[in-house]
Amino acid sequence: MGEKERQDGFEAPQTHGEDASAVETSGVEGPREPRAKRRWPIVVGCVALVLALAGAGLFAWHQTPGFCNAVCHVPMDNYVQGYFEDESLCANAHYRAGTSCLDCHEPKLEEQVAEGLAWVRGDFRVDENGDIATVGVTADEKMCTQGGCHDMKDVIAATADWGGEAGVNPHESHQGAPIDCSNCHGVHKVSNMYCNACHDYLTPEGWTNPA
């Protein structure tokens, strides 16, 4: 740099130094991607996995009596207890055979939503014992034979000549109209020998006769 340039307060451009600096920094990597952006796919994946496991667990729980008892609590207690413990009930026979609630009570979303809302509002009927009323709930042949649970031909054959009386079979109605299975078989209550409203057939042990 000349004397005159230094006196005037100006410096000449140092092109050589700048070129060297550019060469030194040319191999440096650019700015790294923020860690938060790199982590979000992992977070989303973990959340999805947790939700999937929770959903699977809820679905499994949903098929057990405990679910019904947890949702409706006290009004369902006797039904759940009978299912597990009362060997005089058909419900307990189903339990011992490995049959779950939803094998008979087909889960329909609209019905379950309506039942849940009725429970929240307290808008449901109970019987004299405080249990959820079963008015209008029946188990017919279609329900009991679904999924191959029961075969009516086998049932009819097993009860031929009932009580040692020739020609008597409680599973072959002579009324000209179908009789629901639940007319006799009380799944969640004591079974009743419906035929004996007119007849005097053998009453199975633990059953009652029509009043």
Short mmCIF file of C-alpha atoms in Angstrom, two decimals, residues 92-189:
data_model
loop_
_atom_site.label_atom_id
_atom_site.label_comp_id
_atom_site.label_asym_id
_atom_site.label_seq_id
_atom_site.Cartn_x
_atom_site.Cartn_y
_atom_site.Cartn_z
CA ASN A 92 -72.97 -69.45 33.65
CA ALA A 93 -73.17 -72.48 31.37
CA HIS A 94 -72.19 -70.17 28.51
CA TYR A 95 -69.30 -68.81 30.58
CA ARG A 96 -68.04 -72.34 31.29
CA ALA A 97 -68.29 -73.09 27.57
CA GLY A 98 -66.12 -70.07 26.78
CA THR A 99 -68.93 -67.95 25.33
CA SER A 100 -68.54 -64.19 25.79
CA CYS A 101 -71.25 -61.56 26.10
CA LEU A 102 -70.79 -60.36 22.53
CA ASP A 103 -71.18 -63.86 21.13
CA CYS A 104 -74.87 -63.50 21.94
CA HIS A 105 -75.31 -59.74 22.25
CA GLU A 106 -74.23 -58.53 18.82
CA PRO A 107 -72.44 -55.19 19.18
CA LYS A 108 -74.12 -52.54 17.06
CA LEU A 109 -72.58 -49.08 17.25
CA GLU A 110 -75.85 -47.16 17.13
CA GLU A 111 -77.33 -49.29 19.92
CA GLN A 112 -74.27 -48.98 22.10
CA VAL A 113 -74.18 -45.20 21.66
CA ALA A 114 -77.88 -45.01 22.57
CA GLU A 115 -77.30 -47.23 25.62
CA GLY A 116 -74.33 -45.12 26.71
CA LEU A 117 -76.35 -41.90 26.42
CA ALA A 118 -79.24 -43.49 28.32
CA TRP A 119 -76.84 -44.40 31.11
CA VAL A 120 -75.37 -40.88 31.26
CA ARG A 121 -78.87 -39.38 31.43
CA GLY A 122 -80.10 -42.01 33.89
CA ASP A 123 -82.84 -42.79 31.38
CA PHE A 124 -83.09 -46.57 31.70
CA ARG A 125 -85.56 -48.95 33.31
CA VAL A 126 -84.77 -51.11 36.31
CA ASP A 127 -86.73 -53.97 37.86
CA GLU A 128 -87.82 -54.40 41.47
CA ASN A 129 -84.28 -55.51 42.40
CA GLY A 130 -82.63 -52.45 40.89
CA ASP A 131 -81.20 -54.42 37.96
CA ILE A 132 -81.49 -53.20 34.38
CA ALA A 133 -84.88 -54.38 33.16
CA THR A 134 -84.99 -56.95 30.38
CA VAL A 135 -88.52 -56.13 29.22
CA GLY A 136 -88.89 -56.99 25.55
CA VAL A 137 -85.52 -58.77 25.38
CA THR A 138 -85.87 -62.29 24.01
CA ALA A 139 -83.60 -65.04 22.75
CA ASP A 140 -85.10 -66.71 19.71
CA GLU A 141 -83.97 -69.65 17.62
CA LYS A 142 -82.12 -67.39 15.18
CA MET A 143 -80.08 -65.87 17.98
CA CYS A 144 -79.26 -69.18 19.67
CA THR A 145 -78.23 -70.96 16.47
CA GLN A 146 -76.04 -68.17 15.08
CA GLY A 147 -72.43 -69.10 14.54
CA GLY A 148 -73.26 -72.77 15.00
CA CYS A 149 -73.72 -72.38 18.76
CA HIS A 150 -76.76 -74.65 18.93
CA ASP A 151 -78.17 -77.03 16.33
CA MET A 152 -81.94 -77.35 16.72
CA LYS A 153 -81.97 -80.83 15.20
CA ASP A 154 -79.59 -82.00 17.92
CA VAL A 155 -81.60 -80.20 20.59
CA ILE A 156 -84.88 -81.77 19.45
CA ALA A 157 -83.29 -85.23 19.32
CA ALA A 158 -81.86 -84.81 22.83
CA THR A 159 -85.26 -84.04 24.38
CA ALA A 160 -87.38 -86.66 22.62
CA ASP A 161 -89.81 -88.51 24.91
CA TRP A 162 -89.15 -85.96 27.62
CA GLY A 163 -89.55 -87.27 31.14
CA GLY A 164 -90.12 -90.77 29.86
CA GLU A 165 -93.40 -89.78 28.23
CA ALA A 166 -93.69 -91.07 24.67
CA GLY A 167 -94.18 -88.34 22.10
CA VAL A 168 -93.45 -85.50 24.51
CA ASN A 169 -90.78 -83.07 23.35
CA PRO A 170 -90.60 -79.53 24.78
CA HIS A 171 -88.65 -78.38 21.72
CA GLU A 172 -91.37 -79.34 19.28
CA SER A 173 -94.24 -76.93 19.67
CA HIS A 174 -97.75 -77.93 18.71
CA GLN A 175 -99.06 -74.39 19.08
CA GLY A 176 -98.70 -73.50 15.42
CA ALA A 177 -96.53 -70.52 16.32
CA PRO A 178 -92.85 -70.30 17.18
CA ILE A 179 -91.94 -70.14 20.84
CA ASP A 180 -88.78 -68.25 21.72
CA CYS A 181 -86.01 -70.11 23.52
CA SER A 182 -86.21 -67.52 26.30
CA ASN A 183 -89.82 -68.47 27.04
CA CYS A 184 -88.26 -71.34 28.99
CA HIS A 185 -84.53 -70.68 29.18
CA GLY A 186 -83.84 -67.69 31.42
CA VAL A 187 -80.24 -66.92 30.56
CA HIS A 188 -79.77 -64.35 33.33
CA LYS A 189 -82.55 -65.61 35.56
#
